[in-house]
Short mmCIF file of C-alpha atoms and ligand atoms in Angstrom, two decimals:
data_model
loop_
_atom_site.label_atom_id
_atom_site.label_comp_id
_atom_site.label_asym_id
_atom_site.label_seq_id
_atom_site.Cartn_x
_atom_site.Cartn_y
_atom_site.Cartn_z
CA UNK A 117 0.00 0.00 0.00
CA UNK A 118 1.52 3.36 -1.00
CA UNK A 119 0.30 5.50 1.87
CA UNK A 120 0.88 4.53 5.42
CA UNK A 121 1.86 1.16 6.60
CA UNK A 122 4.80 -1.10 5.98
CA UNK A 123 2.60 -4.10 6.84
CA UNK A 124 0.70 -3.53 3.63
CA UNK A 125 3.65 -3.08 1.27
CA UNK A 126 3.08 -4.98 -1.96
CA UNK A 127 4.89 -8.29 -2.33
CA UNK A 128 5.47 -10.00 -5.65
CA UNK A 129 2.24 -11.36 -7.10
CA UNK A 130 0.17 -9.74 -4.37
CA UNK A 131 -3.18 -8.12 -4.91
CA UNK A 132 -2.96 -4.40 -5.69
CA UNK A 133 -6.06 -3.44 -3.76
CA UNK A 134 -8.71 -4.43 -1.32
CA UNK A 135 -12.48 -4.02 -1.52
CA UNK A 136 -14.76 -3.20 1.39
CA UNK A 137 -18.46 -3.96 1.06
CA UNK A 138 -21.13 -2.80 3.46
CA UNK A 139 -24.79 -1.86 3.50
CA UNK A 140 -26.14 1.64 3.81
CA UNK A 141 -26.54 1.74 7.55
CA UNK A 142 -28.48 3.91 9.94
CA UNK A 143 -27.53 3.80 13.60
CA UNK A 144 -29.49 5.31 16.47
CA UNK A 145 -32.20 4.77 19.06
CA UNK A 146 -35.61 4.36 17.48
CA UNK A 147 -34.45 3.78 13.89
CA UNK A 148 -36.45 0.54 13.61
CA UNK A 149 -39.37 2.87 12.94
CA UNK A 150 -37.66 3.79 9.65
CA UNK A 151 -38.15 0.28 8.21
CA UNK A 152 -41.34 1.19 6.32
CA UNK A 153 -39.97 4.32 4.65
CA UNK A 154 -36.75 2.49 3.80
CA UNK A 155 -38.71 -0.33 2.15
CA UNK A 156 -40.91 2.11 0.23
CA UNK A 157 -37.83 4.04 -0.90
CA UNK A 158 -36.45 0.77 -2.30
CA UNK A 159 -39.71 0.40 -4.24
CA UNK A 160 -40.87 -2.61 -2.22
CA UNK A 161 -44.60 -3.38 -2.19
CA UNK A 162 -44.62 -6.73 -0.36
CA UNK A 163 -41.88 -8.08 1.89
CA UNK A 164 -41.21 -11.23 3.88
CA UNK A 165 -40.40 -10.34 7.49
CA UNK A 166 -38.06 -12.95 8.99
CA UNK A 167 -37.82 -13.38 12.73
CA UNK A 168 -37.70 -16.10 15.40
CA UNK A 169 -40.47 -17.44 17.63
CA UNK A 170 -39.34 -15.53 20.74
CA UNK A 171 -39.14 -12.20 18.98
CA UNK A 172 -42.24 -12.63 16.82
CA UNK A 173 -44.65 -11.47 19.53
CA UNK A 174 -42.34 -8.81 20.96
CA UNK A 175 -42.00 -5.05 20.69
CA UNK A 176 -39.20 -4.93 18.08
CA UNK A 177 -41.11 -6.91 15.48
CA UNK A 178 -44.27 -4.93 16.33
CA UNK A 179 -42.43 -1.67 15.70
CA UNK A 180 -41.14 -2.83 12.31
CA UNK A 181 -44.55 -4.19 11.29
CA UNK A 182 -46.24 -0.91 12.24
CA UNK A 183 -43.68 1.04 10.27
CA UNK A 184 -44.18 -1.14 7.18
CA UNK A 185 -47.96 -0.80 7.49
CA UNK A 186 -47.70 2.99 7.79
CA UNK A 187 -45.68 3.02 4.57
CA UNK A 188 -48.26 0.76 2.84
CA UNK A 189 -45.80 -2.11 2.42
CA UNK A 190 -47.50 -5.53 2.71
CA UNK A 191 -45.73 -7.97 4.96
CA UNK A 192 -45.82 -11.74 5.41
CA UNK A 193 -44.17 -12.98 8.58
CA UNK A 194 -41.89 -16.03 8.70
CA UNK A 195 -41.14 -16.78 12.35
CA UNK A 196 -39.87 -20.35 12.01
CA UNK A 197 -36.20 -19.35 12.01
CA UNK A 198 -34.13 -21.89 13.93
CA UNK A 199 -31.68 -20.44 16.46
CA UNK A 200 -28.26 -21.59 15.24
CA UNK A 201 -29.68 -22.54 11.82
CA UNK A 202 -29.00 -25.78 9.95
CA UNK A 203 -28.90 -26.71 6.26
CA UNK A 204 -32.40 -28.10 6.71
CA UNK A 205 -33.81 -24.97 8.35
CA UNK A 206 -32.30 -22.75 5.64
CA UNK A 207 -33.79 -24.89 2.90
CA UNK A 208 -37.20 -24.78 4.54
CA UNK A 209 -36.95 -20.97 4.81
CA UNK A 210 -35.92 -20.78 1.15
CA UNK A 211 -38.92 -22.87 0.16
CA UNK A 212 -41.26 -20.51 1.99
CA UNK A 213 -39.49 -17.49 0.48
CA UNK A 214 -39.94 -18.88 -3.03
CA UNK A 215 -43.66 -19.40 -2.44
CA UNK A 216 -44.22 -16.00 -0.79
CA UNK A 217 -44.07 -13.98 -3.96
CA UNK A 218 -42.36 -10.99 -2.33
CA UNK A 219 -40.15 -8.30 -3.80
CA UNK A 220 -37.91 -7.86 -0.77
CA UNK A 221 -37.00 -9.02 2.73
CA UNK A 222 -36.83 -7.57 6.22
CA UNK A 223 -35.05 -9.47 8.99
CA UNK A 224 -35.61 -8.62 12.66
CA UNK A 225 -33.45 -10.71 14.95
CA UNK A 226 -29.98 -11.88 15.79
CA UNK A 227 -27.48 -13.59 13.53
CA UNK A 228 -29.67 -16.68 13.25
CA UNK A 229 -32.51 -14.65 11.76
CA UNK A 230 -30.43 -12.41 9.48
CA UNK A 231 -28.41 -15.38 8.16
CA UNK A 232 -31.56 -17.39 7.48
CA UNK A 233 -33.07 -14.44 5.64
CA UNK A 234 -29.93 -14.04 3.49
CA UNK A 235 -29.97 -17.71 2.50
CA UNK A 236 -33.72 -17.74 1.82
CA UNK A 237 -33.37 -14.63 -0.37
CA UNK A 238 -30.42 -16.21 -2.20
CA UNK A 239 -32.06 -19.54 -3.04
CA UNK A 240 -35.38 -17.88 -3.91
CA UNK A 241 -33.62 -15.36 -6.20
CA UNK A 242 -30.95 -17.62 -7.69
CA UNK A 243 -32.31 -21.16 -7.35
CA UNK A 244 -29.71 -23.92 -7.19
CA UNK A 245 -29.02 -27.21 -5.45
CA UNK A 246 -28.24 -26.29 -1.82
CA UNK A 247 -24.51 -27.15 -1.77
CA UNK A 248 -23.84 -25.07 -4.93
CA UNK A 249 -23.05 -21.83 -3.06
CA UNK A 250 -21.73 -23.38 0.15
CA UNK A 251 -18.05 -22.66 0.84
CA UNK A 252 -15.55 -25.02 -0.75
CA UNK A 253 -14.26 -27.58 0.00
CA UNK A 254 -17.38 -28.53 1.94
CA UNK A 255 -19.69 -27.25 -0.81
CA UNK A 256 -19.08 -26.37 -4.46
CA UNK A 257 -18.27 -22.73 -3.56
CA UNK A 258 -19.76 -21.40 -6.81
CA UNK A 259 -20.12 -17.65 -7.30
CA UNK A 260 -23.65 -16.31 -6.95
CA UNK A 261 -24.45 -15.55 -10.61
CA UNK A 262 -26.82 -12.61 -10.22
CA UNK A 263 -28.52 -10.23 -7.82
CA UNK A 264 -30.74 -11.15 -4.90
CA UNK A 265 -33.72 -9.09 -3.73
CA UNK A 266 -33.34 -6.07 -1.42
CA UNK A 267 -32.91 -6.94 2.26
CA UNK A 268 -33.36 -4.58 5.21
CA UNK A 269 -31.56 -6.10 8.20
CA UNK A 270 -32.56 -5.05 11.72
CA UNK A 271 -30.23 -6.69 14.25
CA UNK A 272 -31.60 -7.34 17.75
CA UNK A 273 -28.37 -8.68 19.26
CA UNK A 274 -25.06 -6.88 19.69
CA UNK A 275 -22.39 -9.16 18.32
CA UNK A 276 -22.62 -10.94 15.00
CA UNK A 277 -22.49 -7.87 12.78
CA UNK A 278 -24.43 -10.01 10.29
CA UNK A 279 -26.38 -6.88 9.30
CA UNK A 280 -23.19 -5.74 7.54
CA UNK A 281 -21.79 -8.99 6.12
CA UNK A 282 -22.20 -11.10 3.02
CA UNK A 283 -22.06 -14.24 5.14
CA UNK A 284 -24.70 -16.79 6.14
CA UNK A 285 -23.59 -19.43 8.65
CA UNK A 286 -25.32 -22.72 9.40
CA UNK A 287 -24.66 -26.18 10.81
CA UNK A 288 -24.29 -28.84 8.14
CA UNK A 289 -26.05 -31.67 9.94
CA UNK A 290 -24.35 -34.47 8.02
CA UNK A 291 -20.93 -33.11 9.03
CA UNK A 292 -21.72 -32.05 12.59
CA UNK A 293 -19.96 -28.75 12.00
CA UNK A 294 -20.73 -25.24 10.89
CA UNK A 295 -19.95 -23.81 7.50
CA UNK A 296 -21.40 -20.99 5.43
CA UNK A 297 -22.14 -19.17 2.23
CA UNK A 298 -20.23 -16.01 1.45
CA UNK A 299 -20.88 -13.53 -1.34
CA UNK A 300 -20.94 -9.76 -1.65
CA UNK A 301 -24.44 -10.21 -3.05
CA UNK A 302 -25.62 -11.34 0.39
CA UNK A 303 -24.70 -8.05 2.09
CA UNK A 304 -28.01 -6.54 3.21
CA UNK A 305 -29.07 -3.49 1.22
CA UNK A 306 -29.88 -1.47 4.34
CA UNK A 307 -29.05 -2.05 8.01
CA UNK A 308 -31.17 -0.36 10.66
CA UNK A 309 -29.12 -0.63 13.82
CA UNK A 310 -31.24 0.43 16.77
CA UNK A 311 -29.57 0.14 20.19
CA UNK A 312 -33.00 0.30 21.89
CA UNK A 313 -33.38 -3.41 21.05
CA UNK A 314 -30.65 -4.30 23.53
CA UNK A 315 -32.83 -3.40 26.53
CA UNK A 316 -34.63 -6.74 26.29
CA UNK A 317 -31.49 -8.84 25.78
CA UNK A 318 -30.79 -11.49 28.44
CA UNK A 319 -27.35 -11.09 30.09
CA UNK A 320 -26.08 -14.36 28.61
CA UNK A 321 -26.92 -13.23 25.09
CA UNK A 322 -25.14 -9.90 25.67
CA UNK A 323 -22.08 -11.80 26.94
CA UNK A 324 -21.91 -14.37 24.15
CA UNK A 325 -22.61 -11.93 21.34
CA UNK A 326 -20.19 -9.40 22.85
CA UNK A 327 -17.39 -11.96 22.73
CA UNK A 328 -18.34 -12.78 19.15
CA UNK A 329 -17.88 -9.08 18.35
CA UNK A 330 -14.54 -9.08 20.20
CA UNK A 331 -13.31 -12.08 18.25
CA UNK A 332 -14.39 -10.60 14.90
CA UNK A 333 -12.27 -7.55 15.69
CA UNK A 334 -9.28 -9.55 16.96
CA UNK A 335 -9.35 -11.92 14.01
CA UNK A 336 -9.60 -8.99 11.56
CA UNK A 337 -6.47 -7.35 12.96
CA UNK A 338 -4.45 -10.57 13.24
CA UNK A 339 -5.56 -12.13 9.94
CA UNK A 340 -3.01 -12.76 7.20
CA UNK A 341 -2.25 -9.33 5.70
CA UNK A 342 -4.10 -8.73 2.45
CA UNK A 343 -0.99 -8.50 0.23
CA UNK A 344 -0.07 -11.98 1.48
CA UNK A 345 -3.45 -13.57 0.84
CA UNK A 346 -3.16 -17.06 -0.61
CA UNK A 347 -6.03 -16.70 -3.10
CA UNK A 348 -4.63 -14.55 -5.94
CA UNK A 349 -8.02 -13.62 -7.47
CA UNK A 350 -8.32 -9.91 -8.18
CA UNK A 351 -10.86 -7.43 -9.48
CA UNK A 352 -14.46 -8.60 -9.33
CA UNK A 353 -13.23 -12.08 -8.36
CA UNK A 354 -11.41 -10.73 -5.32
CA UNK A 355 -12.83 -12.66 -2.35
CA UNK A 356 -15.15 -10.90 0.11
CA UNK A 357 -12.68 -11.51 2.95
CA UNK A 358 -9.19 -10.56 1.87
CA UNK A 359 -7.08 -10.37 5.01
CA UNK A 360 -6.09 -7.56 7.34
CA UNK A 361 -6.24 -4.15 5.69
CA UNK A 362 -6.02 -0.55 6.96
CA UNK A 363 -9.78 0.01 6.88
CA UNK A 364 -10.69 -3.04 8.95
CA UNK A 365 -7.75 -2.33 11.27
CA UNK A 366 -9.25 1.07 12.13
CA UNK A 367 -12.79 -0.20 12.69
CA UNK A 368 -11.70 -3.29 14.59
CA UNK A 369 -9.42 -1.31 16.90
CA UNK A 370 -12.29 1.02 17.75
CA UNK A 371 -14.57 -1.97 18.38
CA UNK A 372 -12.00 -3.53 20.73
CA UNK A 373 -11.73 -0.43 22.86
CA UNK A 374 -15.52 -0.44 23.27
CA UNK A 375 -15.48 -4.14 24.20
CA UNK A 376 -12.73 -3.50 26.78
CA UNK A 377 -14.67 -0.61 28.29
CA UNK A 378 -18.31 -1.65 28.01
CA UNK A 379 -18.82 -5.40 27.58
CA UNK A 380 -18.83 -6.35 31.25
CA UNK A 381 -21.01 -3.34 32.15
CA UNK A 382 -23.47 -4.25 29.37
CA UNK A 383 -23.68 -7.84 30.64
CA UNK A 384 -24.19 -6.89 34.28
CA UNK A 385 -26.77 -4.15 33.92
CA UNK A 386 -29.61 -4.15 31.39
CA UNK A 387 -30.36 -0.53 32.29
CA UNK A 388 -26.84 0.63 31.38
CA UNK A 389 -27.93 2.23 28.12
CA UNK A 390 -24.53 3.71 27.42
CA UNK A 391 -22.76 0.35 27.64
CA UNK A 392 -25.39 -1.52 25.63
CA UNK A 393 -25.46 1.19 22.94
CA UNK A 394 -21.67 1.14 22.63
CA UNK A 395 -21.70 -2.66 22.26
CA UNK A 396 -24.32 -2.41 19.50
CA UNK A 397 -22.12 0.07 17.63
CA UNK A 398 -18.97 -2.00 18.23
CA UNK A 399 -20.67 -5.09 16.79
CA UNK A 400 -21.54 -3.21 13.62
CA UNK A 401 -17.99 -1.86 13.23
CA UNK A 402 -16.47 -5.29 13.83
CA UNK A 403 -18.91 -6.76 11.29
CA UNK A 404 -17.75 -4.38 8.56
CA UNK A 405 -14.15 -5.11 9.55
CA UNK A 406 -14.28 -8.90 9.54
CA UNK A 407 -16.41 -9.07 6.42
CA UNK A 408 -13.52 -7.42 4.57
CA UNK A 409 -10.63 -8.99 6.51
CA UNK A 410 -12.05 -12.42 7.31
CA UNK A 411 -12.04 -14.47 10.45
CA UNK A 412 -9.57 -17.25 11.09
CA UNK A 413 -8.68 -19.74 13.82
CA UNK A 414 -11.04 -18.89 16.71
CA UNK A 415 -14.03 -19.10 14.36
CA UNK A 416 -12.69 -22.11 12.45
CA UNK A 417 -12.20 -24.03 15.71
CA UNK A 418 -15.54 -22.90 17.12
CA UNK A 419 -17.42 -24.48 14.22
CA UNK A 420 -16.25 -27.90 15.39
CA UNK A 421 -17.14 -27.16 19.02
CA UNK A 422 -20.69 -26.10 18.15
CA UNK A 423 -21.17 -29.14 15.93
CA UNK A 424 -20.08 -31.59 18.64
CA UNK A 425 -21.66 -30.03 21.73
CA UNK A 426 -24.02 -32.32 23.66
CA UNK A 427 -26.32 -31.66 26.63
CA UNK A 428 -25.55 -27.98 26.96
CA UNK A 429 -28.02 -25.19 27.49
CA UNK A 430 -27.60 -21.55 28.44
CA UNK A 431 -30.40 -19.37 29.87
CA UNK A 432 -31.70 -16.84 27.38
CA UNK A 433 -31.52 -19.37 24.51
CA UNK A 434 -34.41 -21.59 23.39
CA UNK A 435 -35.42 -24.18 25.97
CA UNK A 436 -35.20 -27.88 25.23
CA UNK A 437 -32.47 -27.53 22.65
CA UNK A 438 -28.79 -28.39 23.01
CA UNK A 439 -26.75 -25.54 21.68
CA UNK A 440 -23.68 -23.56 22.51
CA UNK A 441 -24.13 -19.85 21.81
CA UNK A 442 -21.90 -18.98 18.88
CA UNK A 443 -19.93 -16.27 20.75
CA UNK A 444 -19.27 -18.65 23.64
CA UNK A 445 -17.85 -21.31 21.35
CA UNK A 446 -15.65 -18.67 19.75
CA UNK A 447 -14.25 -17.06 22.91
CA UNK A 448 -13.36 -20.42 24.46
CA UNK A 449 -10.71 -20.88 21.78
CA UNK A 450 -9.42 -17.32 21.94
CA UNK A 451 -6.67 -17.35 24.59
CA UNK A 452 -5.29 -20.61 23.24
CA UNK A 453 -5.06 -19.22 19.69
CA UNK A 454 -3.44 -15.89 20.64
CA UNK A 455 -0.78 -17.60 22.72
CA UNK A 456 0.08 -19.59 19.62
CA UNK A 457 -0.14 -16.96 16.87
CA UNK A 458 1.38 -13.91 18.61
CA UNK A 459 4.91 -14.66 17.41
CA UNK A 460 3.79 -14.10 13.80
CA UNK A 461 2.73 -10.48 14.43
CA UNK A 462 3.56 -9.51 18.02
CA UNK A 463 2.98 -5.82 17.30
CA UNK A 464 -0.58 -6.49 16.13
CA UNK A 465 -1.36 -8.76 19.08
CA UNK A 466 -0.06 -6.09 21.48
CA UNK A 467 -2.17 -3.46 19.72
CA UNK A 468 -5.22 -5.66 20.32
CA UNK A 469 -4.36 -6.14 24.00
CA UNK A 470 -3.87 -2.38 24.42
CA UNK A 471 -7.19 -1.56 22.73
CA UNK A 472 -8.97 -4.06 25.00
CA UNK A 473 -7.50 -2.34 28.06
CA UNK A 474 -4.84 -4.97 28.82
CA UNK A 475 -1.69 -4.21 30.81
CA UNK A 476 0.72 -3.58 27.95
CA UNK A 477 3.07 -1.10 29.67
CA UNK A 478 6.57 -2.51 29.39
CA UNK A 479 5.35 -5.58 27.51
CA UNK A 480 7.81 -6.89 24.92
CA UNK A 481 7.06 -8.75 21.72
CA UNK A 482 7.67 -12.00 23.56
CA UNK A 483 4.87 -11.12 26.00
CA UNK A 484 2.28 -10.30 23.33
CA UNK A 485 0.37 -13.61 23.32
CA UNK A 486 0.26 -13.86 27.09
CA UNK A 487 -0.82 -10.25 27.63
CA UNK A 488 -3.65 -10.58 25.13
CA UNK A 489 -4.74 -13.99 26.42
CA UNK A 490 -4.59 -12.70 30.01
CA UNK A 491 -6.86 -9.73 29.27
CA UNK A 492 -9.39 -11.95 27.49
CA UNK A 493 -9.44 -14.42 30.39
CA UNK A 494 -10.10 -11.47 32.73
CA UNK A 495 -13.09 -10.42 30.60
CA UNK A 496 -14.34 -14.01 30.30
CA UNK A 497 -14.33 -14.45 34.07
CA UNK A 498 -16.02 -11.10 34.67
CA UNK A 499 -18.74 -11.92 32.12
CA UNK A 500 -19.39 -15.45 33.46
CA UNK A 501 -17.99 -17.53 30.60
CA UNK A 502 -17.18 -21.22 31.23
CA UNK A 503 -13.60 -22.14 32.11
CA UNK A 504 -12.51 -23.66 28.81
CA UNK A 505 -13.83 -26.59 26.78
CA UNK A 506 -13.67 -28.95 29.78
CA UNK A 507 -16.57 -27.07 31.35
CA UNK A 508 -18.65 -28.06 28.30
CA UNK A 509 -17.82 -31.74 28.65
CA UNK A 510 -14.91 -31.92 26.20
CA UNK A 511 -11.67 -33.64 27.17
CA UNK A 512 -8.67 -35.40 25.69
CA UNK A 513 -10.96 -38.10 24.28
CA UNK A 514 -12.73 -35.56 22.02
CA UNK A 515 -9.63 -33.77 20.68
CA UNK A 516 -9.47 -35.97 17.62
CA UNK A 517 -13.12 -35.44 16.72
CA UNK A 518 -12.76 -31.69 17.29
CA UNK A 519 -9.78 -31.60 14.92
CA UNK A 520 -11.76 -33.51 12.32
CA UNK A 521 -14.57 -30.93 12.56
CA UNK A 522 -12.17 -27.99 12.32
CA UNK A 523 -9.88 -29.20 9.52
CA UNK A 524 -12.36 -28.66 6.65
CA UNK A 525 -12.84 -25.02 7.70
CA UNK A 526 -10.31 -24.16 5.06
CA UNK A 527 -11.89 -20.84 4.10
CA UNK A 528 -11.20 -19.34 7.51
CA UNK A 529 -8.18 -21.34 8.66
CA UNK A 530 -6.11 -20.32 5.66
CA UNK A 531 -6.64 -16.72 6.72
CA UNK A 532 -4.64 -17.28 9.93
CA UNK A 533 -1.31 -15.47 10.20
CA UNK A 534 0.49 -18.83 10.45
CA UNK A 535 0.21 -22.12 8.57
CA UNK A 536 -1.77 -24.66 10.53
CA UNK A 537 -1.98 -28.44 10.22
CA UNK A 538 -3.96 -31.08 12.10
CA UNK A 539 -1.32 -31.36 14.84
CA UNK A 540 -1.45 -27.63 15.51
CA UNK A 541 -5.26 -27.72 15.59
CA UNK A 542 -5.12 -30.49 18.19
CA UNK A 543 -2.60 -28.54 20.23
CA UNK A 544 -4.86 -25.46 20.14
CA UNK A 545 -7.89 -27.44 21.34
CA UNK A 546 -5.82 -29.04 24.10
CA UNK A 547 -4.66 -25.61 25.28
CA UNK A 548 -8.29 -24.44 25.31
CA UNK A 549 -9.48 -27.16 27.71
CA UNK A 550 -8.99 -25.09 30.87
CA UNK A 551 -7.84 -21.52 31.52
CA UNK A 552 -8.00 -20.88 35.26
N1 NAD B 157 -23.38 -13.83 9.13
C1 NAD B 157 -22.43 -13.43 9.92
O1 NAD B 157 -21.65 -12.58 9.52
C2 NAD B 157 -22.33 -14.01 11.28
C3 NAD B 157 -21.35 -13.55 12.17
C4 NAD B 157 -21.30 -14.12 13.43
C5 NAD B 157 -22.22 -15.09 13.81
N2 NAD B 157 -23.14 -15.53 12.91
C6 NAD B 157 -24.14 -16.55 13.27
O2 NAD B 157 -25.19 -15.92 13.99
C7 NAD B 157 -25.84 -16.88 14.85
C8 NAD B 157 -25.90 -16.34 16.25
O3 NAD B 157 -26.62 -15.15 16.27
P1 NAD B 157 -26.76 -14.29 17.61
O4 NAD B 157 -25.61 -14.55 18.48
O5 NAD B 157 -27.05 -12.90 17.19
O6 NAD B 157 -28.03 -14.87 18.36
P2 NAD B 157 -29.34 -15.62 17.86
O7 NAD B 157 -29.93 -14.96 16.67
O8 NAD B 157 -29.00 -17.06 17.72
O9 NAD B 157 -30.30 -15.40 19.10
C9 NAD B 157 -29.96 -15.88 20.39
C10 NAD B 157 -31.15 -15.78 21.34
O10 NAD B 157 -31.40 -14.41 21.68
C11 NAD B 157 -32.78 -14.11 21.49
N3 NAD B 157 -32.86 -12.68 21.16
C12 NAD B 157 -32.39 -12.06 20.05
N4 NAD B 157 -32.57 -10.74 20.15
C13 NAD B 157 -33.19 -10.51 21.32
C14 NAD B 157 -33.65 -9.32 21.99
N5 NAD B 157 -33.44 -8.09 21.50
N6 NAD B 157 -34.28 -9.47 23.18
C15 NAD B 157 -34.44 -10.71 23.72
N7 NAD B 157 -34.01 -11.85 23.17
C16 NAD B 157 -33.39 -11.75 21.97
C17 NAD B 157 -33.22 -15.05 20.38
O11 NAD B 157 -34.61 -15.22 20.38
C18 NAD B 157 -32.44 -16.31 20.74
O12 NAD B 157 -33.11 -17.06 21.72
C19 NAD B 157 -24.97 -18.14 14.75
O13 NAD B 157 -25.57 -19.07 13.89
C20 NAD B 157 -23.66 -17.63 14.19
O14 NAD B 157 -22.93 -18.63 13.53
C21 NAD B 157 -23.21 -14.99 11.68
FE1 FE2 B 158 -18.85 -14.81 14.79
#
């Protein structure tokens, strides 16, 4: 890069540029009430409103419905979204979308809802066999050949940043692990990011989603630098996630300082409007950042953890269903990963620790991994996270299965700042078993 940073100097054969995609976003208390005018401005006459069962009868969906009605936009509600969606639940949503005869979509919910809406819109707009667009090597990884319909995303959690990304994540049941679909065409057209929604969030959801946001920012900054990306495609074939770049660095650093300052406050006190608003903003910034930079090891490893979890339930998530909240599965691998990757870019790991409020005074490059891991462990304990994978029932006996689930996550793992093989993956899981 010609302007500022030696990290981004061109290397032979490297890409000459990076592309950042994002929706038109509006941030502020009360902006859910702008859904109707936004839809009308896009020329929409009839939309499918995606949400989940818990939210369907609540105030956020009511506000969006009223706004659509006031703008004379017809709305059919789909509230069968599965929390932590699967290939089956996405296909069912796509079937309903195809039959709904709508000209656009509105999603009101967390990552599960927004991701389901993106996939339903995709398969209804560009029909194909399900695995066609799923990331290679798990799916065929084919490019989405044409546009999808307009999508207004209204996040109700403060973590995934899905309102800004071209990513839809789901569990592939046959593989017992998560994977996804990624395309710039999936980036919502408009994001209405209303921090008022966070007032009703259970503490556990604030904690898990907040750590998801933290990890998006950390992984953006520590990802392989974009001039060193392994995929040489350029121009319109440039991948959505291209590695660390100056734009995502700036947004991710800002998100980390909000996480360091506000996450624990937001978890502990639902009436702390300042903290919950800051976390909502941080999640959006980190979403824009990681969409362009890409995630890597903590997410890649988490996809195996969430696929293999058994008998685990967290309050605030649907009853009667085993699931590990996405952000929880991601943060449990964090300290282990940073201790291992810091040597590749100690400066960047120290920058992350500093932004999060870690004790970096006098820290040398050799301390970078430990300082960052230490600060994250502090935040995990303060926010009530489990003490490593052991707390979830994993042990030495499951390390092999976890590695098998993580290995095919090639899209994200290759974005790590170091090369990783099965032995390293096993070592990382082992080091994530217990932290204190
Ligand atoms: N597409 C992306 O870029 C991206 C990024 C990160 C994570 N994800 C995916 O997102 C999913 C997780 O999404 P999530 O963490 O936002 O949570 P979620 O959508 O799974 O919802 C978690 C729980 O919170 C409840 N909830 C949501 N908003 C609420 C509110 N305002 N008040 C009260 N309850 C509320 C839901 O009903 C649900 O029970 C995972 O599948 C993950 O893989 C996607
Ligand atoms: Fe995530």
